[in-house]
XYZ file of C-alpha atoms in Angstrom:
642
model
C -19.315 -25.335 -105.083
C -22.402 -25.868 -102.947
C -25.486 -23.828 -103.863
C -27.496 -24.502 -100.696
C -28.376 -21.470 -98.580
C -29.164 -21.350 -94.868
C -32.885 -21.123 -95.613
C -32.623 -24.130 -97.922
C -30.939 -26.095 -95.147
C -33.668 -25.120 -92.658
C -36.308 -26.345 -95.105
C -34.452 -29.642 -95.579
C -34.137 -30.170 -91.825
C -37.852 -29.510 -91.351
C -39.032 -31.515 -94.375
C -36.926 -34.615 -93.734
C -36.956 -34.292 -89.921
C -33.179 -34.372 -89.484
C -32.334 -34.494 -85.738
C -31.067 -31.111 -84.601
C -28.683 -32.705 -82.087
C -26.631 -33.919 -85.087
C -25.985 -30.231 -85.910
C -26.877 -30.100 -89.617
C -24.751 -27.289 -91.006
C -23.255 -25.808 -94.139
C -19.559 -26.176 -94.873
C -16.889 -23.525 -95.120
C -16.410 -21.745 -98.467
C -14.190 -23.672 -100.856
C -14.897 -26.996 -99.169
C -14.829 -30.169 -101.280
C -16.108 -33.561 -100.203
C -12.651 -35.140 -100.630
C -11.495 -33.018 -97.672
C -14.302 -34.170 -95.386
C -13.402 -33.668 -91.684
C -13.204 -36.713 -89.488
C -16.021 -35.469 -87.224
C -18.578 -34.976 -90.014
C -20.561 -36.818 -92.682
C -21.491 -35.245 -96.003
C -25.131 -35.609 -97.070
C -26.255 -34.668 -100.587
C -29.754 -33.362 -101.243
C -30.345 -36.151 -103.767
C -29.686 -38.705 -101.006
C -32.870 -37.490 -99.311
C -35.058 -36.553 -102.271
C -34.236 -39.318 -104.760
C -32.496 -42.140 -102.875
C -34.859 -42.195 -99.883
C -32.120 -41.919 -97.258
C -33.427 -40.840 -93.840
C -31.743 -40.046 -90.550
C -31.404 -42.113 -88.386
C -29.955 -44.366 -91.060
C -31.283 -47.766 -92.044
C -29.612 -50.659 -90.258
C -29.399 -52.594 -93.514
C -27.734 -49.635 -95.255
C -25.102 -49.435 -92.513
C -24.480 -53.172 -92.890
C -23.917 -52.694 -96.631
C -21.477 -49.821 -95.999
C -19.675 -51.922 -93.397
C -19.305 -54.944 -95.662
C -18.207 -53.075 -98.809
C -15.971 -50.739 -96.743
C -17.109 -47.548 -98.414
C -18.078 -44.171 -96.990
C -21.669 -43.055 -97.502
C -20.396 -39.723 -98.841
C -18.527 -41.619 -101.602
C -21.664 -43.271 -103.018
C -23.704 -41.774 -105.838
C -27.478 -41.272 -105.346
C -28.318 -44.069 -107.805
C -26.275 -46.555 -105.804
C -27.987 -45.584 -102.565
C -31.365 -45.751 -104.302
C -30.647 -49.377 -105.202
C -29.887 -50.234 -101.578
C -33.056 -48.553 -100.271
C -35.227 -50.021 -103.056
C -33.881 -53.503 -102.327
C -34.678 -53.151 -98.614
C -38.181 -51.811 -99.335
C -38.909 -54.731 -101.672
C -37.674 -57.233 -99.072
C -39.925 -55.773 -96.396
C -42.851 -55.818 -98.818
C -42.303 -59.552 -99.429
C -41.680 -60.307 -95.727
C -38.036 -61.133 -96.488
C -35.321 -60.188 -94.022
C -32.845 -57.991 -95.964
C -29.281 -59.192 -95.421
C -26.022 -58.243 -97.118
C -25.454 -61.752 -98.481
C -28.798 -61.652 -100.293
C -27.982 -58.202 -101.665
C -24.614 -59.476 -102.953
C -26.409 -62.087 -105.050
C -27.749 -59.246 -107.206
C -25.361 -56.303 -106.745
C -21.658 -55.643 -106.369
C -19.611 -52.529 -105.677
C -18.383 -50.661 -108.759
C -16.478 -47.481 -109.521
C -17.802 -44.357 -111.214
C -14.732 -42.207 -111.567
C -13.679 -41.271 -108.053
C -17.168 -42.234 -106.810
C -18.682 -45.622 -106.091
C -22.006 -47.250 -106.879
C -23.598 -50.693 -107.202
C -24.185 -52.725 -110.352
C -25.381 -56.229 -111.164
C -22.928 -59.112 -111.466
C -21.817 -59.980 -114.977
C -21.697 -63.721 -114.392
C -25.195 -64.256 -113.016
C -28.702 -64.390 -114.418
C -30.379 -63.325 -111.167
C -31.663 -59.779 -111.634
C -34.106 -57.929 -109.385
C -33.134 -54.297 -110.107
C -33.271 -52.760 -113.560
C -30.484 -50.526 -114.800
C -32.637 -47.401 -114.516
C -31.189 -44.009 -115.415
C -27.483 -44.011 -116.115
C -26.791 -40.905 -114.047
C -28.277 -37.828 -112.392
C -27.349 -34.307 -113.392
C -26.117 -31.542 -111.096
C -26.415 -33.457 -107.836
C -22.966 -32.631 -106.490
C -23.654 -28.931 -105.791
C -26.199 -29.412 -102.981
C -24.845 -30.928 -99.789
C -24.430 -30.227 -96.088
C -22.714 -31.790 -93.082
C -23.935 -33.607 -89.968
C -22.079 -34.994 -86.959
C -20.001 -38.127 -87.497
C -21.786 -39.916 -84.621
C -24.894 -40.305 -86.825
C -23.262 -43.610 -87.894
C -21.871 -45.534 -84.894
C -19.704 -47.824 -87.067
C -16.254 -47.017 -88.360
C -16.501 -45.357 -91.781
C -13.854 -46.310 -94.308
C -12.918 -43.773 -96.956
C -12.208 -46.222 -99.785
C -9.253 -45.376 -101.992
C -10.114 -44.736 -105.617
C -7.399 -47.241 -106.631
C -8.585 -49.982 -104.289
C -9.868 -53.302 -105.553
C -13.673 -53.626 -105.581
C -13.966 -57.155 -106.950
C -16.294 -59.408 -104.986
C -17.301 -62.989 -105.653
C -20.852 -64.261 -105.686
C -21.897 -65.794 -102.356
C -22.462 -69.529 -102.422
C -24.397 -69.864 -99.175
C -25.839 -67.790 -96.357
C -29.143 -67.002 -98.093
C -32.395 -68.679 -99.090
C -32.763 -69.512 -102.774
C -36.529 -69.082 -102.500
C -35.975 -65.453 -101.519
C -33.879 -64.949 -104.656
C -36.616 -66.355 -106.876
C -39.288 -64.216 -105.207
C -37.199 -61.074 -105.698
C -36.448 -61.939 -109.328
C -40.182 -62.286 -109.972
C -40.665 -58.580 -109.131
C -38.248 -56.337 -111.016
C -37.460 -53.139 -109.113
C -37.676 -50.010 -111.253
C -35.483 -47.245 -109.882
C -37.354 -44.004 -109.261
C -37.796 -41.313 -106.636
C -38.493 -42.978 -103.306
C -41.924 -41.952 -102.021
C -42.497 -40.995 -98.399
C -45.373 -43.392 -97.792
C -43.262 -46.320 -99.000
C -40.597 -45.492 -96.426
C -43.249 -45.259 -93.702
C -44.673 -48.641 -94.631
C -41.178 -50.163 -94.570
C -40.519 -48.608 -91.124
C -37.541 -46.640 -92.423
C -39.122 -43.441 -91.066
C -41.312 -43.094 -87.989
C -43.962 -40.459 -88.740
C -46.404 -39.367 -91.428
C -46.968 -35.599 -91.565
C -49.007 -35.180 -94.736
C -52.244 -33.704 -93.362
C -53.814 -33.451 -96.803
C -54.366 -37.195 -97.004
C -54.344 -40.198 -94.708
C -51.791 -42.958 -94.993
C -53.400 -45.966 -96.696
C -51.870 -49.179 -98.016
C -53.446 -51.964 -99.993
C -51.768 -55.352 -100.176
C -52.703 -57.425 -103.200
C -52.145 -61.150 -102.797
C -54.122 -64.305 -102.162
C -55.301 -62.920 -98.823
C -56.075 -59.387 -99.914
C -56.319 -56.939 -97.070
C -56.061 -53.274 -96.346
C -54.265 -51.359 -93.682
C -55.260 -47.758 -93.199
C -53.620 -45.458 -90.712
C -54.111 -41.697 -90.478
C -51.155 -39.415 -89.984
C -52.136 -38.882 -86.350
C -52.123 -42.681 -85.792
C -48.555 -43.142 -86.994
C -47.083 -43.674 -83.540
C -49.532 -46.464 -82.587
C -48.774 -48.072 -85.941
C -45.045 -48.023 -85.296
C -45.436 -49.219 -81.713
C -46.781 -52.507 -83.093
C -43.803 -53.158 -85.402
C -40.054 -53.143 -85.016
C -37.945 -50.292 -86.333
C -35.356 -50.902 -89.049
C -33.064 -47.969 -88.197
C -29.991 -47.519 -86.007
C -29.876 -44.655 -83.529
C -26.846 -42.321 -83.568
C -24.083 -42.805 -81.057
C -24.205 -40.791 -77.856
C -22.099 -37.679 -77.478
C -18.559 -38.434 -76.356
C -18.745 -42.114 -77.299
C -15.491 -43.686 -78.491
C -15.262 -44.413 -82.200
C -14.527 -48.067 -83.054
C -11.083 -48.860 -84.441
C -10.748 -49.984 -88.057
C -10.106 -53.595 -88.929
C -7.137 -54.599 -91.102
C -9.494 -55.115 -94.055
C -10.866 -51.608 -93.645
C -7.358 -50.207 -93.572
C -6.473 -52.145 -96.730
C -9.535 -50.695 -98.470
C -8.320 -47.183 -97.661
C -4.953 -47.889 -99.329
C -4.224 -48.166 -103.060
C -4.062 -51.665 -104.492
C -0.499 -52.351 -105.795
C -1.915 -54.249 -108.768
C -3.941 -51.216 -109.797
C -1.284 -48.608 -109.093
C 1.045 -50.330 -111.587
C -1.420 -49.444 -114.315
C -2.003 -45.889 -113.093
C -0.019 -43.058 -114.578
C 2.422 -41.438 -112.127
C 3.317 -37.778 -112.920
C 7.025 -38.164 -112.152
C 9.008 -41.318 -111.552
C 10.810 -41.085 -108.223
C 12.701 -43.481 -106.040
C 12.790 -43.531 -102.283
C 16.032 -44.070 -100.400
C 17.220 -43.588 -96.892
C 19.060 -40.348 -96.347
C 21.959 -42.176 -94.694
C 22.540 -44.629 -97.556
C 24.963 -43.939 -100.433
C 24.242 -45.445 -103.816
C 26.915 -45.455 -106.547
C 26.269 -43.027 -109.376
C 25.510 -44.818 -112.624
C 27.273 -43.647 -115.744
C 25.182 -41.820 -118.301
C 25.047 -43.602 -121.653
C 23.484 -42.877 -124.936
C 20.194 -44.383 -126.091
C 22.044 -46.838 -128.361
C 24.207 -48.094 -125.497
C 21.141 -48.475 -123.287
C 19.390 -50.489 -125.991
C 22.438 -52.690 -126.375
C 22.661 -53.260 -122.630
C 18.986 -54.144 -122.506
C 19.399 -56.725 -125.219
C 22.366 -58.205 -123.404
C 20.705 -58.241 -120.013
C 17.643 -60.017 -121.399
C 14.610 -60.490 -119.277
C 16.353 -59.463 -116.043
C 16.613 -55.856 -117.184
C 13.001 -55.741 -118.389
C 11.835 -57.143 -115.059
C 13.813 -54.472 -113.269
C 12.179 -51.707 -115.295
C 8.694 -53.111 -114.666
C 9.328 -53.283 -110.957
C 10.758 -49.771 -110.896
C 7.300 -48.449 -111.759
C 5.957 -49.830 -108.482
C 8.881 -48.690 -106.340
C 9.048 -45.138 -107.766
C 5.853 -43.498 -106.565
C 4.979 -39.940 -105.842
C 4.488 -38.873 -102.252
C 0.906 -37.895 -103.005
C 0.089 -41.511 -103.921
C 1.370 -42.652 -100.522
C -1.130 -40.592 -98.551
C -4.305 -42.702 -98.293
C -7.659 -41.132 -97.613
C -9.041 -42.388 -94.262
C -11.985 -40.074 -93.789
C -9.669 -37.061 -93.262
C -5.943 -36.263 -93.311
C -4.909 -38.366 -90.370
C -1.409 -36.982 -90.101
C 1.311 -35.411 -92.207
C 2.876 -37.498 -95.012
C 5.731 -39.714 -93.959
C 9.113 -38.037 -94.268
C 11.580 -39.620 -96.667
C 14.536 -38.938 -98.920
C 13.513 -38.620 -102.575
C 16.049 -39.023 -105.357
C 15.154 -38.154 -108.918
C 15.787 -40.997 -111.310
C 17.434 -38.689 -113.833
C 19.890 -37.223 -111.323
C 22.862 -38.948 -109.639
C 21.621 -41.451 -107.150
C 23.669 -40.076 -104.258
C 22.297 -36.557 -104.684
C 19.027 -36.456 -102.709
C 16.939 -34.294 -100.409
C 17.204 -35.455 -96.839
C 14.075 -34.836 -94.789
C 13.722 -35.431 -91.054
C 11.768 -38.687 -90.781
C 9.240 -39.045 -87.976
C 8.616 -42.593 -89.179
C 11.750 -44.299 -90.467
C 10.374 -47.752 -91.239
C 10.116 -47.165 -94.986
C 13.504 -45.472 -95.325
C 15.089 -48.333 -93.438
C 13.579 -51.094 -95.575
C 14.427 -49.386 -98.836
C 17.847 -48.455 -97.532
C 18.653 -52.114 -96.922
C 17.825 -52.931 -100.526
C 19.901 -50.029 -101.822
C 22.809 -51.054 -99.576
C 22.755 -54.550 -101.031
C 22.778 -53.058 -104.514
C 25.749 -50.862 -103.630
C 27.717 -53.806 -102.225
C 27.118 -55.962 -105.285
C 28.052 -53.184 -107.677
C 31.247 -52.414 -105.746
C 32.176 -56.112 -105.863
C 32.032 -56.060 -109.657
C 33.920 -52.832 -110.119
C 36.275 -54.376 -112.625
C 33.516 -55.655 -114.860
C 31.607 -53.826 -117.535
C 28.066 -52.607 -116.892
C 26.584 -55.215 -119.214
C 28.471 -57.989 -117.426
C 27.313 -56.696 -114.059
C 23.735 -56.492 -115.236
C 23.840 -59.985 -116.693
C 25.282 -61.551 -113.546
C 23.240 -59.655 -110.900
C 19.944 -61.171 -109.616
C 17.833 -58.103 -110.359
C 14.517 -59.992 -110.315
C 15.031 -61.382 -106.799
C 16.144 -58.014 -105.467
C 13.199 -56.196 -107.014
C 10.756 -58.867 -105.825
C 12.062 -58.513 -102.302
C 11.980 -54.750 -102.583
C 8.344 -54.885 -103.750
C 7.339 -57.131 -100.879
C 9.002 -54.799 -98.414
C 7.291 -51.874 -100.123
C 3.836 -53.485 -99.815
C 4.419 -54.358 -96.168
C 5.529 -50.837 -95.489
C 2.423 -49.393 -97.195
C 0.270 -51.548 -94.958
C 2.195 -50.605 -91.819
C 2.125 -46.948 -92.829
C -1.651 -47.135 -92.972
C -1.721 -48.633 -89.489
C 0.543 -45.870 -88.228
C -1.646 -43.182 -89.735
C -4.754 -44.689 -88.203
C -3.015 -44.778 -84.841
C -1.938 -41.173 -85.318
C -5.523 -40.253 -86.062
C -6.754 -42.110 -82.982
C -4.098 -40.410 -80.838
C -5.080 -37.016 -82.224
C -8.729 -37.789 -81.523
C -7.923 -38.828 -77.970
C -5.810 -35.702 -77.497
C -8.762 -33.595 -78.591
C -11.099 -35.421 -76.237
C -8.633 -35.061 -73.378
C -8.384 -31.328 -74.074
C -12.171 -31.023 -74.078
C -12.383 -32.996 -70.828
C -9.703 -30.778 -69.300
C -11.624 -27.671 -70.358
C -14.781 -29.136 -68.866
C -12.921 -29.831 -65.621
C -11.547 -26.292 -65.578
C -15.046 -24.965 -66.176
C -16.384 -27.092 -63.340
C -13.937 -25.534 -60.844
C -16.016 -22.406 -59.997
C -19.166 -24.465 -59.976
C -17.517 -26.971 -57.649
C -16.540 -24.173 -55.261
C -20.069 -22.827 -55.375
C -21.462 -26.276 -54.642
C -19.049 -26.657 -51.732
C -20.223 -23.333 -50.326
C -23.824 -24.447 -50.685
C -22.882 -27.724 -49.008
C -21.398 -25.846 -46.017
C -24.547 -23.737 -45.689
C -26.675 -26.858 -45.937
C -24.516 -28.578 -43.282
C -25.041 -25.667 -40.879
C -28.751 -25.792 -41.550
C -28.779 -29.549 -40.911
C -26.997 -29.040 -37.579
C -29.529 -26.394 -36.596
C -32.390 -28.690 -37.536
C -30.787 -31.530 -35.568
C -30.669 -29.281 -32.486
C -34.313 -28.377 -32.932
C -35.140 -32.050 -33.373
C -33.393 -32.900 -30.082
C -35.366 -30.198 -28.258
C -38.558 -31.465 -29.858
C -37.781 -34.996 -28.671
C -37.306 -33.767 -25.071
C -40.584 -31.840 -25.238
C -42.252 -34.876 -26.725
C -41.138 -37.014 -23.780
C -42.676 -34.510 -21.336
C -45.896 -34.396 -23.297
C -46.007 -38.187 -23.368
C -45.743 -38.357 -19.571
C -48.465 -35.733 -19.161
C -50.632 -37.569 -21.637
C -50.209 -40.807 -19.654
C -51.371 -39.064 -16.467
C -54.342 -37.565 -18.288
C -55.255 -40.973 -19.675
C -55.265 -42.474 -16.153
C -57.464 -39.661 -14.836
C -59.875 -39.967 -17.729
C -60.012 -43.715 -17.199
C -61.093 -43.231 -13.576
C -63.740 -40.730 -14.647
C -64.942 -43.076 -17.350
C -65.349 -45.838 -14.762
C -67.652 -43.570 -12.702
C -69.576 -42.542 -15.773
C -69.990 -46.189 -16.642
C -71.900 -46.819 -13.410
C -74.153 -43.845 -14.129
C -74.768 -45.023 -17.653
C -75.594 -48.517 -16.450
C -78.140 -47.113 -13.985
C -79.618 -44.926 -16.700
C -79.919 -47.904 -18.992
C -81.732 -49.872 -16.294
C -84.127 -46.996 -15.647
C -84.840 -46.546 -19.358
C -85.493 -50.257 -19.669
C -88.027 -50.179 -16.846
C -89.650 -47.107 -18.355
C -89.968 -48.685 -21.790
C -91.297 -51.957 -20.407
C -93.921 -50.529 -18.053
C -94.035 -46.744 -18.006
C -94.386 -46.291 -21.767
C -97.303 -48.686 -21.923
C -99.018 -46.833 -19.055
C -98.626 -43.487 -20.803
C -100.005 -44.835 -24.060
C -103.021 -46.308 -22.316
C -103.629 -43.013 -20.535
C -103.541 -41.189 -23.861
C -105.925 -43.601 -25.532
C -108.388 -43.375 -22.632
C -108.222 -39.597 -22.338
C -111.162 -37.340 -23.250
C -109.026 -35.282 -25.627
C -108.141 -38.339 -27.713
C -111.784 -39.487 -27.729
C -112.953 -36.020 -28.853
C -110.502 -35.948 -31.750
C -111.356 -39.498 -32.741
C -115.125 -38.781 -32.517
C -114.744 -35.801 -34.835
C -113.033 -37.906 -37.464
C -115.563 -40.716 -37.012
C -118.513 -38.293 -37.349
C -117.172 -36.990 -40.632
C -116.609 -40.530 -41.813
C -120.199 -41.508 -40.950
C -121.563 -38.465 -42.810
C -119.487 -39.386 -45.845
C -120.686 -42.989 -45.690
C -124.357 -42.006 -45.318
C -124.051 -39.625 -48.245
C -122.671 -42.383 -50.438
C -125.454 -44.710 -49.333
C -128.180 -42.147 -50.050
C -126.842 -41.467 -53.508
C -126.891 -45.083 -54.551
C -129.708 -45.696 -57.043
C -131.138 -42.159 -56.758
C -131.119 -39.096 -58.875
C -129.984 -35.796 -57.455
C -133.545 -34.727 -56.805
C -134.382 -37.983 -55.044
C -131.136 -37.675 -53.031
C -132.053 -34.177 -51.822
C -135.482 -35.369 -50.735
C -133.964 -38.298 -48.822
C -131.263 -36.092 -47.241
C -133.851 -33.776 -45.739
C -135.262 -36.663 -43.787
C -131.927 -37.266 -41.943
C -131.004 -35.093 -38.960
C -127.470 -34.097 -37.943
C -126.348 -34.659 -41.554
C -124.696 -32.323 -44.010
C -123.818 -32.851 -47.637
C -120.192 -32.704 -48.838
C -118.463 -34.276 -45.820
C -115.860 -36.058 -48.019
C -113.523 -33.073 -48.194
C -113.657 -32.506 -44.427
C -113.173 -36.217 -43.819
C -110.067 -36.429 -46.019
C -108.582 -33.361 -44.323
C -109.362 -34.743 -40.861
C -107.591 -38.014 -41.713
C -104.475 -36.089 -42.778
C -104.474 -33.816 -39.712
C -105.260 -36.506 -37.127
C -101.633 -37.773 -36.659
C -100.488 -34.206 -35.899
C -103.307 -33.349 -33.512
C -101.782 -31.439 -30.516
C -102.849 -33.402 -27.410
C -102.360 -31.521 -24.112
C -101.390 -34.807 -22.453
C -98.323 -35.103 -24.686
C -97.360 -31.552 -23.812
C -97.436 -32.463 -20.111
C -95.147 -35.423 -20.793
C -92.656 -33.190 -22.613
C -92.765 -30.688 -19.746
C -92.109 -33.433 -17.210
C -89.161 -34.839 -19.195
C -86.775 -32.705 -17.191
C -87.456 -34.812 -14.099
C -87.023 -38.476 -13.420
C -88.695 -41.204 -15.375
C -90.986 -42.208 -12.479
C -92.242 -38.624 -12.371
C -93.003 -38.805 -16.110
C -95.091 -41.923 -15.627
C -97.252 -40.138 -13.010
C -98.539 -37.534 -15.495
C -102.341 -37.731 -15.962
C -104.471 -36.380 -18.786
C -107.019 -33.597 -18.181
C -110.612 -34.512 -17.553
C -113.426 -32.680 -19.345
C -116.572 -31.616 -17.478
C -118.855 -33.070 -20.133
C -118.874 -36.670 -21.083
C -117.420 -37.612 -24.420
C -120.785 -39.105 -25.463
C -122.500 -35.718 -25.212
C -120.247 -34.231 -27.892
C -122.031 -33.852 -31.253
C -120.486 -36.028 -33.912
C -121.300 -33.663 -36.768
C -122.365 -30.059 -37.235
C -126.172 -29.724 -37.338
C -128.002 -29.006 -40.572
C -130.617 -26.248 -40.546
C -133.565 -28.348 -41.526
C -136.965 -27.724 -39.887
C -138.837 -30.312 -41.828
C -141.221 -32.238 -39.571
C -140.391 -35.421 -41.374
C -136.726 -35.365 -40.359
C -135.355 -38.426 -38.605
C -132.182 -38.767 -36.570
C -129.065 -39.976 -38.314
C -129.196 -43.330 -36.578
C -132.786 -43.917 -37.756
C -132.231 -42.424 -41.193
C -129.935 -45.225 -42.073
C -132.701 -47.733 -41.414
C -135.208 -45.789 -43.522
C -132.708 -45.472 -46.304
C -132.051 -49.150 -46.282
C -135.772 -49.896 -46.330
C -136.340 -47.573 -49.259
C -133.554 -49.207 -51.184
């Protein structure tokens, strides 16, 4: 009985990142793995925690399951751990893991009704140690996922099937074998970071530490990737997993070898103990009733019949099987057991239970054999039983019966697989029919929306036609407007050309005349004289200060008329203000700009009453010293004193 709860399953899904679209779920109460449904796969907790199995499954693991024809739910955790450990070691040594290379070291073996892998007995190549012999209490924690998690056909191997497998002689590199043998794999719990490094899982979610690997070889190097850099890491390497099949995808059909693996091996069933010895006959056949004899008579008849009788008894063990042994396990109960007539060996042979047979192939083949037996016995009615037994070819009959029995077992398996496929297709057809029925109302709604959209399209088409007609009218009006504007532009062009010619004449002659008038005007001379006067005062002051003390400078300054000390500041200010001096002549030009250009050129500057030479060049200095000299003479005295 499973001990997992719903909360436990949620934790497993979150911890091991199981895709939710595979519908991880718990089973129904009383479920056992031997009754696994055909649309599900059973996953044990130890597969994830100890074996290192992750979903999506490893491509190499699926190849191993495909070759050995065994269901993943039939393998024990130790066997799966060997497969994952082998793949991890191969990736660590840069060896491509293939099934042939794995078969050099491991072969399929039985563990009760379960299966595992063990090393070959007749080889010295070992790369995996024996490890623990078993795990305790691992069968009580499991859950189910969708069957499409594995795209391949999954064979439910019969517990009485043959698992022998020979060592491969080619198909692998011997150097790879030697490299693997040099590093013995010790089975243990598979760590998460090892699976990440081998690209068997795609993310690293441990935020307590960063993923870090160190490779120790001749070219030692380190590769460090934080958990948040896991996707860039995996984008640079190829994945080693196989994605699940899409929903609704068809399951592949089994091969004849896979069907044989799901059936019991006749060589092994001879050795198995059958609860009750039964024989199978056709319900329509009549077999003569043998006479009951005592044990002494039977012993005597056996001694007389010799080896023929002993062969018959050995072969009877293969032909008398229980109905439960004839129902192979193919992932689920594919169909009901084949109907047949069963006759107890201890009862009269003609007293049997006739059952309606949906598949009569087996009853027919066995009925033929029983009919032959009846004919031979009736032909020797006058002979004793010992004489009949001694003269009848029991060995040939039983050999033929066994061959027919084996062929029927094989065909019965094919029939059951076909029944299962038909049932699967019936289920899919029913689901498709339900989907179609569910799409009916939606289809009607879409048709209604389509009609509304069609009406809207027609309305828009009408509006588009009207817009086209209006557009044609606007185009004609626009053409007329363009012609009118072109005529106006032609007239404006003549005006512009005349204006250009007038401006050219003004720039070439009129502008020069205006500039000359400005430069020769009294107002310009007055402004320029003011700036020049301040400049002369500043220059004289600098000359007087050269080679003199302040006291000597003051004495010399008093001798110069029309001179004031500190003219530098006024001079600097006058230089800055001179370009923006408001000349009345320029104002007249601006006022006359509204007229024609010839009128502008006729503007004249104002004339002052006084001559420009009578304007003082600098403010006078209040100095009544009799020894003062004019500014023009002071410069000569200053130069002489220097």
